[in-house]
GROMACS .gro file of C-alpha atoms in nm:
model
  376
    1MET     CA    1  12.579  10.682  11.026
    2ARG     CA    2  12.329  10.913  11.197
    3LYS     CA    3  12.117  10.736  11.461
    4ALA     CA    4  11.839  10.872  11.682
    5PHE     CA    5  11.644  10.762  11.987
    6ILE     CA    6  11.356  10.961  12.137
    7SER     CA    7  11.126  10.907  12.433
    8PRO     CA    8  10.905  11.086  12.686
    9ALA     CA    9  11.094  11.282  12.950
   10LYS     CA   10  10.922  11.076  13.221
   11TYR     CA   11  10.717  10.756  13.224
   12VAL     CA   12  10.535  10.650  13.541
   13GLN     CA   13  10.287  10.367  13.595
   14GLY     CA   14  10.136  10.225  13.912
   15GLU     CA   15   9.821  10.156  14.108
   16ASP     CA   16   9.616  10.474  14.171
   17GLU     CA   17   9.890  10.678  14.001
   18LEU     CA   18   9.628  10.925  13.877
   19LEU     CA   19   9.625  11.063  14.231
   20ASN     CA   20   9.972  11.203  14.156
   21LEU     CA   21   9.865  11.390  13.843
   22GLY     CA   22   9.844  11.713  14.042
   23TYR     CA   23  10.210  11.686  14.135
   24PHE     CA   24  10.318  11.672  13.772
   25VAL     CA   25  10.088  11.962  13.684
   26SER     CA   26  10.242  12.161  13.969
   27THR     CA   27  10.588  12.122  13.815
   28PHE     CA   28  10.464  12.347  13.534
   29GLY     CA   29  10.229  12.578  13.726
   30LYS     CA   30   9.881  12.583  13.871
   31LYS     CA   31   9.648  12.535  13.574
   32ALA     CA   32   9.619  12.253  13.320
   33LEU     CA   33   9.386  12.229  13.023
   34LEU     CA   34   9.216  11.889  13.058
   35ILE     CA   35   9.141  11.736  12.719
   36ALA     CA   36   8.924  11.430  12.773
   37HIS     CA   37   8.590  11.293  12.661
   38PRO     CA   38   8.313  11.348  12.921
   39ASP     CA   39   8.271  10.970  12.959
   40ASP     CA   40   8.638  10.927  13.052
   41ILE     CA   41   8.621  11.215  13.298
   42SER     CA   42   8.320  11.060  13.470
   43ARG     CA   43   8.507  10.731  13.511
   44VAL     CA   44   8.792  10.893  13.707
   45LYS     CA   45   8.630  11.210  13.846
   46GLU     CA   46   8.686  11.115  14.209
   47LYS     CA   47   9.060  11.073  14.157
   48LEU     CA   48   9.081  11.395  13.954
   49ASP     CA   49   8.907  11.588  14.231
   50GLN     CA   50   9.137  11.436  14.493
   51THR     CA   51   9.460  11.515  14.311
   52ALA     CA   52   9.349  11.869  14.229
   53ALA     CA   53   9.270  11.936  14.594
   54LYS     CA   54   9.584  11.770  14.729
   55PHE     CA   55   9.823  11.964  14.505
   56SER     CA   56   9.620  12.287  14.480
   57ILE     CA   57   9.598  12.284  14.103
   58SER     CA   58   9.310  12.348  13.862
   59LEU     CA   59   9.206  12.120  13.577
   60ILE     CA   60   9.034  12.345  13.322
   61PRO     CA   61   8.758  12.160  13.133
   62SER     CA   62   8.775  12.174  12.753
   63ASN     CA   63   8.447  12.006  12.648
   64PHE     CA   64   8.634  11.785  12.403
   65GLN     CA   65   8.384  11.579  12.204
   66GLY     CA   66   8.608  11.329  12.034
   67GLU     CA   67   8.737  11.453  11.698
   68VAL     CA   68   9.088  11.584  11.630
   69SER     CA   69   9.022  11.832  11.350
   70GLY     CA   70   9.206  12.153  11.275
   71ARG     CA   71   8.905  12.353  11.390
   72GLU     CA   72   8.880  12.165  11.720
   73VAL     CA   73   9.252  12.205  11.788
   74ALA     CA   74   9.223  12.581  11.727
   75ARG     CA   75   8.927  12.598  11.968
   76LEU     CA   76   9.118  12.407  12.235
   77LYS     CA   77   9.421  12.634  12.197
   78LYS     CA   78   9.194  12.934  12.248
   79VAL     CA   79   9.051  12.783  12.568
   80ALA     CA   80   9.404  12.721  12.695
   81ALA     CA   81   9.511  13.078  12.620
   82GLU     CA   82   9.200  13.237  12.770
   83ASN     CA   83   9.250  13.043  13.093
   84GLU     CA   84   9.628  13.101  13.101
   85CYS     CA   85   9.693  12.727  13.130
   86ASP     CA   86  10.046  12.624  13.226
   87CYS     CA   87  10.031  12.280  13.064
   88VAL     CA   88   9.804  12.037  12.879
   89VAL     CA   89   9.670  11.703  13.004
   90GLY     CA   90   9.541  11.451  12.751
   91LEU     CA   91   9.334  11.186  12.932
   92GLY     CA   92   9.160  10.893  12.767
   93GLY     CA   93   9.207  10.706  12.441
   94GLY     CA   94   9.388  10.793  12.121
   95LYS     CA   95   9.174  11.086  12.005
   96ALA     CA   96   9.200  11.280  12.333
   97ILE     CA   97   9.573  11.215  12.350
   98ASP     CA   98   9.627  11.323  11.988
   99ALA     CA   99   9.424  11.640  12.048
  100ALA     CA  100   9.640  11.718  12.351
  101LYS     CA  101   9.957  11.664  12.148
  102CYS     CA  102   9.833  11.905  11.882
  103VAL     CA  103   9.748  12.172  12.139
  104ALA     CA  104  10.072  12.135  12.334
  105GLU     CA  105  10.292  12.111  12.023
  106GLY     CA  106  10.562  11.920  12.208
  107GLN     CA  107  10.575  12.141  12.515
  108ARG     CA  108  10.443  12.086  12.870
  109LEU     CA  109  10.230  11.785  12.785
  110ILE     CA  110  10.107  11.520  13.028
  111VAL     CA  111   9.953  11.209  12.871
  112VAL     CA  112   9.723  10.993  13.084
  113PRO     CA  113   9.596  10.687  12.893
  114THR     CA  114   9.285  10.519  13.033
  115ILE     CA  115   9.333  10.224  12.796
  116VAL     CA  116   9.650  10.071  12.647
  117ALA     CA  117   9.507   9.971  12.310
  118THR     CA  118   9.795  10.117  12.106
  119ASP     CA  119  10.154  10.228  12.159
  120ALA     CA  120  10.090  10.592  12.059
  121PRO     CA  121  10.086  10.764  12.404
  122THR     CA  122  10.465  10.787  12.428
  123SER     CA  123  10.522  10.916  12.074
  124HIS     CA  124  10.588  11.265  11.931
  125CYS     CA  125  10.335  11.232  11.649
  126ALA     CA  126   9.958  11.264  11.620
  127VAL     CA  127   9.686  11.211  11.361
  128LEU     CA  128   9.467  11.495  11.238
  129TYR     CA  129   9.121  11.427  11.094
  130THR     CA  130   8.872  11.625  10.888
  131GLU     CA  131   8.549  11.759  11.034
  132ASP     CA  132   8.381  11.445  10.896
  133GLY     CA  133   8.621  11.216  11.081
  134LEU     CA  134   8.829  11.116  10.780
  135PHE     CA  135   9.207  11.087  10.798
  136ASP     CA  136   9.381  11.415  10.717
  137ARG     CA  137   9.753  11.386  10.794
  138TYR     CA  138  10.020  11.293  11.047
  139VAL     CA  139  10.182  11.576  11.241
  140TYR     CA  140  10.515  11.564  11.426
  141PHE     CA  141  10.624  11.778  11.718
  142VAL     CA  142  10.952  11.899  11.858
  143GLN     CA  143  10.960  11.637  12.132
  144ASN     CA  144  10.769  11.356  12.301
  145PRO     CA  145  10.534  11.409  12.596
  146SER     CA  146  10.685  11.556  12.910
  147VAL     CA  147  10.510  11.294  13.124
  148VAL     CA  148  10.325  10.970  13.048
  149LEU     CA  149  10.126  10.868  13.354
  150ILE     CA  150   9.940  10.535  13.367
  151ASP     CA  151   9.710  10.428  13.650
  152THR     CA  152   9.712  10.048  13.637
  153VAL     CA  153   9.387  10.022  13.834
  154ILE     CA  154   9.210  10.218  13.560
  155ILE     CA  155   9.359   9.991  13.293
  156ALA     CA  156   9.257   9.679  13.488
  157ASN     CA  157   8.898   9.800  13.494
  158ALA     CA  158   8.882   9.890  13.125
  159PRO     CA  159   8.739   9.636  12.876
  160THR     CA  160   8.986   9.354  12.816
  161ARG     CA  161   8.948   9.394  12.440
  162PHE     CA  162   9.155   9.714  12.460
  163LEU     CA  163   9.439   9.542  12.645
  164VAL     CA  164   9.442   9.257  12.393
  165SER     CA  165   9.428   9.505  12.106
  166GLY     CA  166   9.734   9.675  12.253
  167MET     CA  167   9.910   9.339  12.254
  168GLY     CA  168   9.828   9.311  11.884
  169ASP     CA  169   9.992   9.647  11.815
  170ALA     CA  170  10.290   9.552  12.035
  171LEU     CA  171  10.323   9.216  11.857
  172SER     CA  172  10.438   9.395  11.542
  173THR     CA  173  10.711   9.598  11.711
  174TYR     CA  174  10.992   9.343  11.709
  175PHE     CA  175  10.925   9.214  11.358
  176GLU     CA  176  10.910   9.559  11.203
  177ALA     CA  177  11.218   9.678  11.394
  178ARG     CA  178  11.402   9.368  11.273
  179ALA     CA  179  11.308   9.436  10.911
  180VAL     CA  180  11.408   9.802  10.937
  181ARG     CA  181  11.736   9.707  11.100
  182ASN     CA  182  11.815   9.457  10.824
  183ALA     CA  183  11.733   9.718  10.559
  184TYR     CA  184  11.929  10.001  10.727
  185ALA     CA  185  11.613  10.207  10.679
  186ASN     CA  186  11.526  10.534  10.852
  187VAL     CA  187  11.306  10.561  11.162
  188ASP     CA  188  11.054  10.816  11.291
  189ALA     CA  189  11.296  10.923  11.564
  190GLY     CA  190  11.482  11.112  11.293
  191LEU     CA  191  11.185  11.352  11.272
  192ALA     CA  192  11.229  11.461  11.633
  193CYS     CA  193  11.314  11.817  11.534
  194GLY     CA  194  10.942  11.861  11.460
  195ALA     CA  195  10.996  11.980  11.103
  196GLN     CA  196  10.695  11.922  10.880
  197ASP     CA  197  10.872  11.998  10.550
  198GLY     CA  198  11.123  11.714  10.534
  199SER     CA  199  11.414  11.937  10.631
  200CYS     CA  200  11.503  11.732  10.940
  201PRO     CA  201  11.792  11.493  10.859
  202PRO     CA  202  11.695  11.124  10.854
  203ALA     CA  203  11.832  10.878  11.107
  204LYS     CA  204  11.868  10.504  11.160
  205GLY     CA  205  11.752  10.313  11.468
  206THR     CA  206  11.972  10.251  11.769
  207ASN     CA  207  12.075   9.925  11.934
  208ALA     CA  208  11.879  10.038  12.240
  209ALA     CA  209  11.557  10.064  12.038
  210PHE     CA  210  11.602   9.717  11.891
  211ALA     CA  211  11.670   9.573  12.236
  212LEU     CA  212  11.345   9.727  12.364
  213ALA     CA  213  11.153   9.592  12.065
  214SER     CA  214  11.295   9.243  12.125
  215TYR     CA  215  11.210   9.254  12.495
  216CYS     CA  216  10.859   9.371  12.407
  217TYR     CA  217  10.801   9.049  12.212
  218GLU     CA  218  10.952   8.835  12.489
  219THR     CA  219  10.723   9.001  12.745
  220LEU     CA  220  10.414   8.934  12.535
  221LEU     CA  221  10.497   8.565  12.509
  222GLU     CA  222  10.571   8.536  12.880
  223ASP     CA  223  10.290   8.741  13.033
  224GLY     CA  224  10.020   8.794  12.770
  225VAL     CA  225   9.782   8.516  12.875
  226LYS     CA  226   9.825   8.590  13.248
  227ALA     CA  227   9.764   8.960  13.191
  228LYS     CA  228   9.445   8.891  12.997
  229GLU     CA  229   9.318   8.680  13.286
  230ALA     CA  230   9.392   8.963  13.530
  231SER     CA  231   9.210   9.211  13.309
  232ASP     CA  232   8.911   8.977  13.276
  233ASN     CA  233   8.889   8.984  13.656
  234ASN     CA  234   8.966   9.358  13.692
  235VAL     CA  235   9.271   9.304  13.912
  236VAL     CA  236   9.629   9.429  13.895
  237THR     CA  237   9.897   9.160  13.890
  238PRO     CA  238  10.269   9.164  13.801
  239ALA     CA  239  10.183   9.012  13.462
  240LEU     CA  240   9.929   9.285  13.388
  241GLU     CA  241  10.180   9.552  13.490
  242ASN     CA  242  10.436   9.399  13.256
  243ILE     CA  243  10.194   9.394  12.962
  244ILE     CA  244  10.086   9.753  13.028
  245GLU     CA  245  10.451   9.850  13.004
  246ALA     CA  246  10.499   9.638  12.693
  247ASN     CA  247  10.192   9.782  12.518
  248SER     CA  248  10.283  10.141  12.594
  249LEU     CA  249  10.651  10.200  12.673
  250LEU     CA  250  10.837   9.908  12.512
  251SER     CA  251  10.626   9.909  12.198
  252GLY     CA  252  10.608  10.289  12.185
  253LEU     CA  253  10.983  10.336  12.200
  254GLY     CA  254  11.036  10.030  11.983
  255PHE     CA  255  10.821  10.152  11.695
  256GLU     CA  256  10.927  10.515  11.700
  257SER     CA  257  11.300  10.459  11.739
  258GLY     CA  258  11.310  10.109  11.588
  259GLY     CA  259  11.093  10.168  11.283
  260LEU     CA  260  10.779  10.056  11.099
  261ALA     CA  261  10.770   9.828  10.796
  262ALA     CA  262  10.524   9.611  10.600
  263ILE     CA  263  10.292   9.531  10.891
  264HIS     CA  264  10.163   9.884  10.938
  265ALA     CA  265  10.158   9.943  10.563
  266ILE     CA  266   9.932   9.641  10.507
  267HIS     CA  267   9.723   9.756  10.803
  268ASP     CA  268   9.668  10.087  10.626
  269GLY     CA  269   9.576   9.899  10.311
  270LEU     CA  270   9.318   9.676  10.478
  271SER     CA  271   9.175   9.979  10.660
  272VAL     CA  272   9.036  10.112  10.331
  273LEU     CA  273   8.792   9.819  10.324
  274PRO     CA  274   8.460   9.905  10.495
  275SER     CA  275   8.421   9.553  10.634
  276ALA     CA  276   8.744   9.590  10.836
  277ARG     CA  277   8.648   9.912  11.009
  278SER     CA  278   8.486   9.742  11.307
  279ALA     CA  279   8.822   9.594  11.404
  280THR     CA  280   9.058   9.798  11.621
  281HIS     CA  281   9.401   9.914  11.507
  282GLY     CA  282   9.577   9.645  11.711
  283GLU     CA  283   9.347   9.369  11.591
  284LYS     CA  284   9.426   9.449  11.229
  285VAL     CA  285   9.797   9.486  11.304
  286SER     CA  286   9.795   9.138  11.459
  287PHE     CA  287   9.678   8.979  11.135
  288CYS     CA  288   9.917   9.195  10.933
  289THR     CA  289  10.207   9.062  11.139
  290ILE     CA  290  10.135   8.723  10.987
  291CYS     CA  291  10.129   8.887  10.642
  292GLN     CA  292  10.480   9.029  10.690
  293LEU     CA  293  10.610   8.692  10.809
  294VAL     CA  294  10.472   8.538  10.489
  295LEU     CA  295  10.644   8.808  10.280
  296GLU     CA  296  10.971   8.731  10.458
  297ASN     CA  297  10.921   8.354  10.427
  298ALA     CA  298  10.989   8.339  10.801
  299PRO     CA  299  11.075   8.003  10.958
  300THR     CA  300  10.776   7.779  11.023
  301GLU     CA  301  10.857   7.766  11.395
  302GLU     CA  302  10.842   8.145  11.422
  303LEU     CA  303  10.514   8.162  11.233
  304ARG     CA  304  10.363   7.896  11.459
  305GLU     CA  305  10.483   8.083  11.768
  306VAL     CA  306  10.307   8.400  11.655
  307LEU     CA  307   9.989   8.214  11.562
  308ASP     CA  308   9.983   8.026  11.894
  309PHE     CA  309  10.034   8.345  12.093
  310SER     CA  310   9.764   8.529  11.901
  311LEU     CA  311   9.511   8.254  11.955
  312SER     CA  312   9.603   8.225  12.324
  313VAL     CA  313   9.501   8.586  12.395
  314GLY     CA  314   9.223   8.613  12.137
  315LEU     CA  315   9.394   8.814  11.863
  316PRO     CA  316   9.292   8.778  11.497
  317VAL     CA  317   9.479   8.532  11.277
  318CYS     CA  318   9.268   8.548  10.959
  319LEU     CA  319   9.061   8.796  10.760
  320ALA     CA  320   8.730   8.676  10.908
  321ASP     CA  321   8.861   8.766  11.253
  322ILE     CA  322   8.886   9.133  11.151
  323GLY     CA  323   8.543   9.140  10.988
  324ILE     CA  324   8.638   9.050  10.629
  325GLU     CA  325   8.433   8.740  10.563
  326GLU     CA  326   8.501   8.757  10.189
  327ILE     CA  327   8.744   8.967   9.989
  328THR     CA  328   8.704   9.035   9.619
  329GLU     CA  329   8.990   9.065   9.375
  330ALA     CA  330   8.917   9.438   9.346
  331GLU     CA  331   8.928   9.482   9.724
  332LEU     CA  332   9.248   9.282   9.751
  333THR     CA  333   9.407   9.498   9.482
  334ALA     CA  334   9.290   9.819   9.650
  335ALA     CA  335   9.433   9.713   9.986
  336ALA     CA  336   9.766   9.604   9.838
  337THR     CA  337   9.793   9.920   9.627
  338LYS     CA  338   9.745  10.136   9.934
  339ALA     CA  339   9.999   9.928  10.128
  340CYS     CA  340  10.258   9.987   9.854
  341ALA     CA  341  10.195  10.361   9.821
  342LYS     CA  342  10.502  10.582   9.841
  343GLU     CA  343  10.414  10.727  10.181
  344GLU     CA  344  10.372  10.384  10.341
  345PRO     CA  345  10.649  10.223  10.553
  346ILE     CA  346  10.662   9.912  10.335
  347GLU     CA  347  10.959  10.087  10.169
  348ALA     CA  348  11.154  10.013  10.489
  349MET     CA  349  11.156   9.640  10.415
  350PRO     CA  350  11.499   9.494  10.328
  351PHE     CA  351  11.383   9.392   9.978
  352PRO     CA  352  11.150   9.541   9.712
  353ILE     CA  353  10.785   9.443   9.745
  354THR     CA  354  10.523   9.459   9.470
  355ILE     CA  355  10.146   9.490   9.485
  356GLU     CA  356  10.112   9.131   9.365
  357GLN     CA  357  10.338   9.007   9.646
  358VAL     CA  358  10.126   9.186   9.906
  359LYS     CA  359   9.809   9.038   9.759
  360ALA     CA  360   9.963   8.692   9.776
  361ALA     CA  361  10.080   8.746  10.135
  362ILE     CA  362   9.732   8.850  10.249
  363VAL     CA  363   9.574   8.543  10.086
  364VAL     CA  364   9.831   8.300  10.226
  365ALA     CA  365   9.830   8.456  10.574
  366ASP     CA  366   9.451   8.423  10.579
  367ARG     CA  367   9.464   8.055  10.482
  368LEU     CA  368   9.743   7.973  10.724
  369GLY     CA  369   9.573   8.152  11.011
  370ALA     CA  370   9.235   7.994  10.946
  371ALA     CA  371   9.387   7.646  10.920
  372HIS     CA  372   9.589   7.690  11.239
  373LYS     CA  373   9.280   7.816  11.423
  374ALA     CA  374   9.074   7.519  11.301
  375SER     CA  375   9.341   7.275  11.420
  376LYS     CA  376   9.323   7.397  11.780
   0.00000   0.00000   0.00000
């Protein structure tokens, strides 16, 4: 059996860690293309100036405006070439990081998240969009980022909603890895050769990946509420540090080397509904975790544990919580049809799933979540 595990070459998190960015740039050379939205740069400009001066490196501005289209990636590559940049730094949220991945193409990439709302920063894949901001395709690169650098002070001062959203994304990691493991399905780590044509041999998840996914869930249950309180008060505590690691490293390695299943497929299905578009990725994933548990007919105790945790940190447990006050039969069918599409990871579940079963799971998860919320 072929197994695969992939990860960033280096992961570092700590208070004021951004001040060490210049050191990591200097391991590649003297110039780095800085891909970041102007608002994110302004938030951390003092630290960027300090690290550039301390390590005698230059951060070349890219004027990134927020969309990861083919045209924008080509423009950024041109800026990097014209300035003879030695590496690429992606600083900010998901769009800036994905743009940096596309420019670097798996080489000499430093990722600096300013929020931990998803587990994508550690991964070797990115999402490309059209000029109009519509989803285009996923792209995979030869390897994961060279460095993932997280300044916990910056995360503590970001809106708490992003931290909680990251917990929603991380909540799915164990349950999807468990389903994939039971199904002996393939994982994204098998695409680590960077091939876009399907020529890279598939691979199963490792025991290490499943252990990380399991520990991710345990960490959420233990430290989630305490970390939210720290974020609400803009302070760094051990609990916040643990949740930052869970949201980014544990969940990132867990999903990529442990696998995705029905949760992210149903997320993609619900995302086609306009009313759900105000919810973040992690908020929708949180509700979809309940949907997968319904599909699996998970033990009542486990379902209650997930619902209790979600409510304790403010994650969605029903459709209304993600902006869907009412759902028509046509909308339900559209969401379930998308979730069951061939390209979706629902195929990694350990048993066949039909469109009707997904529709039923969404309805039941909504009712169970709403009832549990009302009882508290």
